[in-house]
PDB file of C-alpha atoms in Angstrom:
ATOM      1  CA  GLU A 801       0.317   0.158   0.095  1.00 71.00           C
ATOM      2  CA  THR A 802       1.630   2.979  -1.175  1.00 76.00           C
ATOM      3  CA  GLY A 803      -1.561   5.559  -0.015  1.00 93.00           C
ATOM      4  CA  VAL A 804      -1.712   6.629  -3.833  1.00 97.00           C
ATOM      5  CA  THR A 805      -5.280   4.733  -4.767  1.00 97.00           C
ATOM      6  CA  GLN A 806      -6.292   4.298  -8.471  1.00 97.00           C
ATOM      7  CA  THR A 807     -10.111   3.732  -9.424  1.00 97.00           C
ATOM      8  CA  PRO A 808     -11.160   1.493 -11.623  1.00 97.00           C
ATOM      9  CA  ARG A 809      -8.402  -1.269 -11.380  1.00 96.00           C
ATOM     10  CA  HIS A 810      -9.824  -2.846 -14.817  1.00 97.00           C
ATOM     11  CA  LEU A 811     -11.538  -0.878 -17.424  1.00 97.00           C
ATOM     12  CA  VAL A 812     -12.927  -2.039 -21.188  1.00 97.00           C
ATOM     13  CA  MET A 813     -14.208   0.221 -23.000  1.00 95.00           C
ATOM     14  CA  GLY A 814     -15.475   0.937 -26.205  1.00 93.00           C
ATOM     15  CA  MET A 815     -13.811   3.665 -29.361  1.00 92.00           C
ATOM     16  CA  THR A 816     -17.013   5.919 -29.115  1.00 91.00           C
ATOM     17  CA  ASN A 817     -17.400   6.123 -25.235  1.00 91.00           C
ATOM     18  CA  LYS A 818     -16.077   8.251 -22.556  1.00 95.00           C
ATOM     19  CA  LYS A 819     -14.757   7.083 -19.613  1.00 96.00           C
ATOM     20  CA  SER A 820     -12.857   8.619 -16.476  1.00 97.00           C
ATOM     21  CA  LEU A 821      -9.842   7.480 -14.767  1.00 98.00           C
ATOM     22  CA  LYS A 822      -9.239   8.249 -11.024  1.00 98.00           C
ATOM     23  CA  CYS A 823      -6.508   8.374  -8.884  1.00 98.00           C
ATOM     24  CA  GLU A 824      -5.948   9.882  -5.170  1.00 97.00           C
ATOM     25  CA  GLN A 825      -3.278  10.689  -2.455  1.00 96.00           C
ATOM     26  CA  HIS A 826      -3.548  11.790   0.497  1.00 88.00           C
ATOM     27  CA  LEU A 827       0.232  11.923   1.661  1.00 93.00           C
ATOM     28  CA  GLY A 828       0.189  15.717   1.306  1.00 91.00           C
ATOM     29  CA  HIS A 829       1.768  15.780  -1.640  1.00 91.00           C
ATOM     30  CA  ASN A 830       1.839  18.526  -4.130  1.00 90.00           C
ATOM     31  CA  ALA A 831       2.894  16.935  -7.607  1.00 92.00           C
ATOM     32  CA  MET A 832       0.843  14.263  -9.436  1.00 94.00           C
ATOM     33  CA  TYR A 833       1.387  12.055 -12.540  1.00 95.00           C
ATOM     34  CA  TRP A 834       0.257  10.333 -15.028  1.00 97.00           C
ATOM     35  CA  TYR A 835       2.442   7.075 -16.964  1.00 96.00           C
ATOM     36  CA  LYS A 836       1.278   5.138 -19.610  1.00 97.00           C
ATOM     37  CA  GLN A 837       2.814   1.504 -20.217  1.00 96.00           C
ATOM     38  CA  SER A 838       2.213  -0.310 -23.380  1.00 95.00           C
ATOM     39  CA  ALA A 839       2.932  -4.242 -23.037  1.00 90.00           C
ATOM     40  CA  LYS A 840       6.747  -4.915 -23.009  1.00 81.00           C
ATOM     41  CA  LYS A 841       6.977  -1.194 -23.198  1.00 86.00           C
ATOM     42  CA  PRO A 842       8.619   1.492 -20.474  1.00 89.00           C
ATOM     43  CA  LEU A 843       6.808   3.572 -18.372  1.00 92.00           C
ATOM     44  CA  GLU A 844       5.855   6.620 -20.688  1.00 94.00           C
ATOM     45  CA  LEU A 845       5.501  10.090 -19.338  1.00 94.00           C
ATOM     46  CA  MET A 846       2.233  11.643 -19.693  1.00 96.00           C
ATOM     47  CA  PHE A 847       1.304  14.400 -17.762  1.00 95.00           C
ATOM     48  CA  VAL A 848       2.678  16.065 -14.451  1.00 92.00           C
ATOM     49  CA  TYR A 849       0.991  18.966 -12.178  1.00 93.00           C
ATOM     50  CA  ASN A 850       2.641  20.941  -9.365  1.00 89.00           C
ATOM     51  CA  PHE A 851       0.256  22.711  -7.362  1.00 89.00           C
ATOM     52  CA  LYS A 852      -2.856  21.956  -8.884  1.00 91.00           C
ATOM     53  CA  GLU A 853      -1.228  23.028 -12.783  1.00 92.00           C
ATOM     54  CA  GLN A 854      -0.361  21.612 -15.649  1.00 92.00           C
ATOM     55  CA  THR A 855       3.572  21.710 -16.310  1.00 90.00           C
ATOM     56  CA  GLU A 856       4.099  19.402 -18.527  1.00 89.00           C
ATOM     57  CA  ASN A 857       1.873  17.623 -21.432  1.00 92.00           C
ATOM     58  CA  ASN A 858       4.333  14.955 -23.152  1.00 90.00           C
ATOM     59  CA  SER A 859       2.903  15.297 -26.489  1.00 93.00           C
ATOM     60  CA  VAL A 860      -0.097  13.569 -25.295  1.00 96.00           C
ATOM     61  CA  PRO A 861      -3.094  13.514 -28.017  1.00 96.00           C
ATOM     62  CA  SER A 862      -5.954  15.536 -27.198  1.00 96.00           C
ATOM     63  CA  ARG A 863      -8.564  12.295 -26.740  1.00 96.00           C
ATOM     64  CA  PHE A 864      -6.521  12.093 -23.039  1.00 97.00           C
ATOM     65  CA  SER A 865      -7.728  14.994 -21.065  1.00 97.00           C
ATOM     66  CA  PRO A 866      -6.270  15.633 -17.761  1.00 97.00           C
ATOM     67  CA  GLU A 867      -8.161  17.640 -14.672  1.00 97.00           C
ATOM     68  CA  CYS A 868      -6.180  18.088 -10.983  1.00 96.00           C
ATOM     69  CA  PRO A 869      -8.905  20.186  -8.811  1.00 95.00           C
ATOM     70  CA  ASN A 870      -6.914  19.669  -5.955  1.00 93.00           C
ATOM     71  CA  SER A 871      -3.802  18.472  -4.744  1.00 90.00           C
ATOM     72  CA  SER A 872      -5.406  14.697  -3.250  1.00 94.00           C
ATOM     73  CA  HIS A 873      -6.964  14.213  -7.046  1.00 97.00           C
ATOM     74  CA  LEU A 874      -5.894  13.750 -10.205  1.00 97.00           C
ATOM     75  CA  PHE A 875      -8.579  12.460 -12.941  1.00 98.00           C
ATOM     76  CA  LEU A 876      -7.266  11.470 -16.789  1.00 98.00           C
ATOM     77  CA  HIS A 877     -10.895  11.701 -19.081  1.00 98.00           C
ATOM     78  CA  LEU A 878     -10.847   9.028 -22.098  1.00 97.00           C
ATOM     79  CA  HIS A 879     -12.907   9.830 -25.149  1.00 95.00           C
ATOM     80  CA  THR A 880     -12.579   8.203 -28.427  1.00 94.00           C
ATOM     81  CA  LEU A 881     -10.042   6.023 -27.437  1.00 95.00           C
ATOM     82  CA  GLN A 882      -8.220   3.460 -30.174  1.00 95.00           C
ATOM     83  CA  PRO A 883      -7.375  -0.148 -29.681  1.00 95.00           C
ATOM     84  CA  GLU A 884      -3.784   1.416 -29.397  1.00 94.00           C
ATOM     85  CA  ASP A 885      -3.844   3.097 -26.479  1.00 96.00           C
ATOM     86  CA  SER A 886      -4.715  -0.310 -24.285  1.00 97.00           C
ATOM     87  CA  ALA A 887      -2.442  -0.311 -21.811  1.00 97.00           C
ATOM     88  CA  LEU A 888      -1.994   0.070 -18.128  1.00 97.00           C
ATOM     89  CA  TYR A 889      -2.320   3.859 -16.863  1.00 98.00           C
ATOM     90  CA  LEU A 890      -0.117   4.438 -13.736  1.00 97.00           C
ATOM     91  CA  CYS A 891      -0.876   7.661 -11.426  1.00 97.00           C
ATOM     92  CA  ALA A 892       2.007   8.556  -8.841  1.00 95.00           C
ATOM     93  CA  SER A 893       2.503  11.156  -6.415  1.00 94.00           C
ATOM     94  CA  SER A 894       5.799  13.254  -4.958  1.00 91.00           C
ATOM     95  CA  ARG A 895       6.855  16.528  -2.846  1.00 86.00           C
ATOM     96  CA  THR A 896       8.114  18.922  -4.442  1.00 79.00           C
ATOM     97  CA  GLY A 897      10.787  20.142  -1.973  1.00 69.00           C
ATOM     98  CA  GLY A 898      13.121  18.802   0.253  1.00 66.00           C
ATOM     99  CA  ARG A 899      15.054  15.989   0.213  1.00 66.00           C
ATOM    100  CA  ASN A 900      12.686  13.015  -0.345  1.00 70.00           C
ATOM    101  CA  THR A 901      10.799  14.008  -3.535  1.00 77.00           C
ATOM    102  CA  GLU A 902      10.863  10.091  -4.107  1.00 85.00           C
ATOM    103  CA  ALA A 903       7.443   9.801  -6.588  1.00 89.00           C
ATOM    104  CA  PHE A 904       4.786   7.118  -4.919  1.00 93.00           C
ATOM    105  CA  PHE A 905       2.647   4.948  -7.504  1.00 95.00           C
ATOM    106  CA  GLY A 906      -0.731   3.742  -7.163  1.00 96.00           C
ATOM    107  CA  GLN A 907      -1.251   0.033  -8.475  1.00 95.00           C
ATOM    108  CA  GLY A 908      -2.415   1.458 -12.318  1.00 97.00           C
ATOM    109  CA  THR A 909      -5.412   1.112 -14.260  1.00 97.00           C
ATOM    110  CA  ARG A 910      -5.906  -1.753 -16.849  1.00 97.00           C
ATOM    111  CA  LEU A 911      -7.404  -0.386 -20.147  1.00 97.00           C
ATOM    112  CA  THR A 912      -8.664  -2.300 -22.574  1.00 97.00           C
ATOM    113  CA  VAL A 913     -10.088  -0.424 -25.820  1.00 96.00           C
ATOM    114  CA  VAL A 914     -12.176  -3.036 -28.110  1.00 94.00           C
TER     115      VAL A 914
ATOM    116  CA  ASP B 317      17.851  13.785 -17.569  1.00 62.00           C
ATOM    117  CA  ALA B 318      21.069  11.776 -18.445  1.00 63.00           C
ATOM    118  CA  LYS B 319      20.208   8.318 -19.814  1.00 87.00           C
ATOM    119  CA  THR B 320      21.495   5.188 -17.755  1.00 94.00           C
ATOM    120  CA  THR B 321      22.330   1.828 -19.544  1.00 95.00           C
ATOM    121  CA  GLN B 322      21.396  -1.423 -17.608  1.00 97.00           C
ATOM    122  CA  PRO B 323      21.463  -4.866 -18.488  1.00 97.00           C
ATOM    123  CA  PRO B 324      18.319  -6.362 -20.170  1.00 96.00           C
ATOM    124  CA  SER B 325      18.319  -9.541 -17.659  1.00 97.00           C
ATOM    125  CA  MET B 326      19.636 -11.001 -14.852  1.00 97.00           C
ATOM    126  CA  ASP B 327      19.280 -14.369 -12.667  1.00 97.00           C
ATOM    127  CA  CYS B 328      19.851 -14.899  -8.926  1.00 97.00           C
ATOM    128  CA  ALA B 329      19.987 -17.516  -6.472  1.00 97.00           C
ATOM    129  CA  GLU B 330      17.504 -16.961  -4.082  1.00 97.00           C
ATOM    130  CA  GLY B 331      19.488 -15.880  -0.960  1.00 97.00           C
ATOM    131  CA  ARG B 332      22.010 -14.992  -2.356  1.00 97.00           C
ATOM    132  CA  ALA B 333      23.218 -11.213  -3.082  1.00 97.00           C
ATOM    133  CA  ALA B 334      21.906  -9.153  -6.126  1.00 98.00           C
ATOM    134  CA  ASN B 335      24.102  -6.910  -7.524  1.00 98.00           C
ATOM    135  CA  LEU B 336      22.532  -4.557 -10.647  1.00 98.00           C
ATOM    136  CA  PRO B 337      24.373  -2.295 -12.405  1.00 98.00           C
ATOM    137  CA  CYS B 338      24.125   0.773 -13.933  1.00 97.00           C
ATOM    138  CA  ASN B 339      25.748   3.222 -16.096  1.00 96.00           C
ATOM    139  CA  HIS B 340      25.216   6.938 -15.911  1.00 94.00           C
ATOM    140  CA  SER B 341      28.161   8.291 -17.572  1.00 94.00           C
ATOM    141  CA  THR B 342      26.912  11.453 -18.414  1.00 91.00           C
ATOM    142  CA  ILE B 343      25.354  12.129 -14.978  1.00 91.00           C
ATOM    143  CA  SER B 344      26.134  15.894 -14.215  1.00 87.00           C
ATOM    144  CA  GLY B 345      27.003  17.159 -11.011  1.00 85.00           C
ATOM    145  CA  ASN B 346      23.091  18.180  -9.454  1.00 83.00           C
ATOM    146  CA  GLU B 347      21.501  14.751 -10.456  1.00 87.00           C
ATOM    147  CA  TYR B 348      20.793  11.752  -8.219  1.00 90.00           C
ATOM    148  CA  VAL B 349      20.342   8.369  -8.908  1.00 93.00           C
ATOM    149  CA  TYR B 350      17.138   6.834  -8.386  1.00 93.00           C
ATOM    150  CA  TRP B 351      16.164   2.955  -8.632  1.00 96.00           C
ATOM    151  CA  TYR B 352      12.594   1.729  -8.612  1.00 96.00           C
ATOM    152  CA  ARG B 353      11.496  -1.759  -9.549  1.00 97.00           C
ATOM    153  CA  GLN B 354       7.694  -2.925 -10.785  1.00 96.00           C
ATOM    154  CA  ILE B 355       6.909  -6.439  -9.937  1.00 94.00           C
ATOM    155  CA  HIS B 356       4.482  -7.773 -12.450  1.00 87.00           C
ATOM    156  CA  SER B 357       1.554  -5.925 -13.812  1.00 81.00           C
ATOM    157  CA  GLN B 358       1.806  -3.475 -10.727  1.00 90.00           C
ATOM    158  CA  GLY B 359       2.782   0.240 -10.176  1.00 94.00           C
ATOM    159  CA  PRO B 360       6.585   0.837  -9.057  1.00 95.00           C
ATOM    160  CA  GLN B 361       8.074   0.510  -6.213  1.00 95.00           C
ATOM    161  CA  TYR B 362      10.428   3.246  -4.883  1.00 93.00           C
ATOM    162  CA  ILE B 363      13.788   1.421  -3.762  1.00 96.00           C
ATOM    163  CA  ILE B 364      16.522   3.876  -2.885  1.00 95.00           C
ATOM    164  CA  HIS B 365      18.259   6.954  -4.181  1.00 92.00           C
ATOM    165  CA  GLY B 366      21.589   8.784  -3.671  1.00 92.00           C
ATOM    166  CA  LEU B 367      23.489  11.566  -4.762  1.00 91.00           C
ATOM    167  CA  LYS B 368      27.276  10.332  -4.296  1.00 91.00           C
ATOM    168  CA  ASN B 369      27.630   8.823  -0.869  1.00 88.00           C
ATOM    169  CA  ASN B 370      26.652   5.132  -0.714  1.00 94.00           C
ATOM    170  CA  GLU B 371      23.088   4.798   1.012  1.00 96.00           C
ATOM    171  CA  THR B 372      21.306   1.801   2.737  1.00 97.00           C
ATOM    172  CA  ASN B 373      18.043   1.457   3.902  1.00 95.00           C
ATOM    173  CA  GLU B 374      15.653  -1.730   4.723  1.00 95.00           C
ATOM    174  CA  MET B 375      15.314  -3.129   1.356  1.00 95.00           C
ATOM    175  CA  ALA B 376      18.663  -2.083  -0.390  1.00 97.00           C
ATOM    176  CA  SER B 377      21.802  -0.502  -0.311  1.00 98.00           C
ATOM    177  CA  LEU B 378      23.169   1.791  -3.486  1.00 98.00           C
ATOM    178  CA  ILE B 379      26.862   1.928  -4.313  1.00 98.00           C
ATOM    179  CA  ILE B 380      28.186   4.995  -6.447  1.00 96.00           C
ATOM    180  CA  THR B 381      31.151   5.154  -7.794  1.00 96.00           C
ATOM    181  CA  GLU B 382      33.294   8.062  -6.795  1.00 95.00           C
ATOM    182  CA  ASP B 383      33.374   9.451 -10.772  1.00 95.00           C
ATOM    183  CA  ARG B 384      29.726   9.084  -9.831  1.00 95.00           C
ATOM    184  CA  LYS B 385      29.546   7.695 -13.537  1.00 95.00           C
ATOM    185  CA  SER B 386      28.073   4.008 -12.627  1.00 96.00           C
ATOM    186  CA  SER B 387      25.846   2.759  -9.485  1.00 97.00           C
ATOM    187  CA  THR B 388      25.191  -0.525  -8.378  1.00 98.00           C
ATOM    188  CA  LEU B 389      22.180  -1.876  -6.707  1.00 98.00           C
ATOM    189  CA  ILE B 390      22.435  -4.660  -3.868  1.00 98.00           C
ATOM    190  CA  LEU B 391      20.090  -6.826  -2.464  1.00 98.00           C
ATOM    191  CA  PRO B 392      21.474  -8.466  -0.045  1.00 96.00           C
ATOM    192  CA  HIS B 393      18.963 -11.731   0.274  1.00 95.00           C
ATOM    193  CA  ALA B 394      17.119 -12.131  -2.589  1.00 97.00           C
ATOM    194  CA  THR B 395      14.395 -14.206  -2.149  1.00 97.00           C
ATOM    195  CA  LEU B 396      11.482 -14.921  -4.856  1.00 97.00           C
ATOM    196  CA  ARG B 397       9.555 -11.905  -4.068  1.00 95.00           C
ATOM    197  CA  ASP B 398      12.501  -9.751  -5.290  1.00 97.00           C
ATOM    198  CA  THR B 399      11.918 -11.041  -8.954  1.00 97.00           C
ATOM    199  CA  ALA B 400      10.803  -7.807 -10.716  1.00 97.00           C
ATOM    200  CA  VAL B 401      12.518  -5.511 -13.275  1.00 96.00           C
ATOM    201  CA  TYR B 402      14.386  -3.231 -11.577  1.00 98.00           C
ATOM    202  CA  TYR B 403      14.798   0.461 -13.518  1.00 97.00           C
ATOM    203  CA  CYS B 404      17.700   2.876 -12.419  1.00 96.00           C
ATOM    204  CA  ILE B 405      16.763   6.763 -13.334  1.00 93.00           C
ATOM    205  CA  VAL B 406      18.499   9.846 -12.797  1.00 89.00           C
ATOM    206  CA  ARG B 407      17.199  13.205 -12.776  1.00 83.00           C
ATOM    207  CA  VAL B 408      17.912  16.726 -11.568  1.00 73.00           C
ATOM    208  CA  MET B 409      16.076  18.009  -8.368  1.00 68.00           C
ATOM    209  CA  ILE B 410      14.004  21.536  -9.202  1.00 67.00           C
ATOM    210  CA  TYR B 411      12.867  23.227  -6.421  1.00 66.00           C
ATOM    211  CA  ASN B 412       8.858  23.206  -7.113  1.00 63.00           C
ATOM    212  CA  GLN B 413       8.355  20.384  -9.558  1.00 64.00           C
ATOM    213  CA  GLY B 414       8.720  17.048  -7.987  1.00 64.00           C
ATOM    214  CA  GLY B 415       9.457  13.806  -8.235  1.00 65.00           C
ATOM    215  CA  LYS B 416       9.192  13.803 -12.757  1.00 77.00           C
ATOM    216  CA  LEU B 417      11.034  10.057 -13.110  1.00 86.00           C
ATOM    217  CA  ILE B 418      11.718   9.046 -16.630  1.00 87.00           C
ATOM    218  CA  PHE B 419      12.038   5.457 -16.994  1.00 90.00           C
ATOM    219  CA  GLY B 420      14.133   3.207 -19.409  1.00 90.00           C
ATOM    220  CA  GLN B 421      13.303  -0.393 -20.016  1.00 92.00           C
ATOM    221  CA  GLY B 422      15.281  -1.342 -16.724  1.00 95.00           C
ATOM    222  CA  THR B 423      17.054  -5.243 -15.376  1.00 97.00           C
ATOM    223  CA  GLU B 424      14.572  -8.122 -15.185  1.00 97.00           C
ATOM    224  CA  LEU B 425      15.972 -10.098 -12.155  1.00 98.00           C
ATOM    225  CA  SER B 426      14.818 -13.243 -12.171  1.00 98.00           C
ATOM    226  CA  VAL B 427      15.456 -14.800  -8.662  1.00 97.00           C
ATOM    227  CA  LYS B 428      15.527 -18.866  -9.053  1.00 96.00           C
ATOM    228  CA  PRO B 429      15.431 -21.185  -5.835  1.00 95.00           C
TER     229      PRO B 429
END
């Protein structure tokens, strides 16, 4: 248990559906991240939020829309996805200063697009 | 952030020490070395990090060479549950920009009975 909770753990959606992934942490962290991990590939950083502001978007297609309403919650809104978007989506959080800024990860949402 | 080079896979006998190497020859003076591991289909787990001194915690030891161009993660008594992909990552600590990590391919460690 890392203190970062992701829901749902598994999601199957059609290409015309709209769904959202949720991430929650109560570790007092001010930075939150979305990563994507496709089969047999390294984790790819998608978005970074610091103090609720998006500070990084790594050329992610607009069919992925992040939202960070407060420092404890992060969402990833999904719409009109493609089968190649099937992957493990991981959320992480960390402090933004001081000695210990290591990131803690949730268990991920396994997304299948059909 | 500096790139790292790790062997793609390693085996280790249960109960023996697992020594996982990492090369980071282009590391700059303000970049830290971090180690994470990922057990199949789970989120990565933080193990340890350091700047230039050797570090030890309840999970592992981190040995960084004097020139900081390479490091070794040591699991002193590997168990079957240590079977995972181990990632070595170097990154700059930027104030107010938290713990962004760029992952490479990592080393797949198999601990065998």
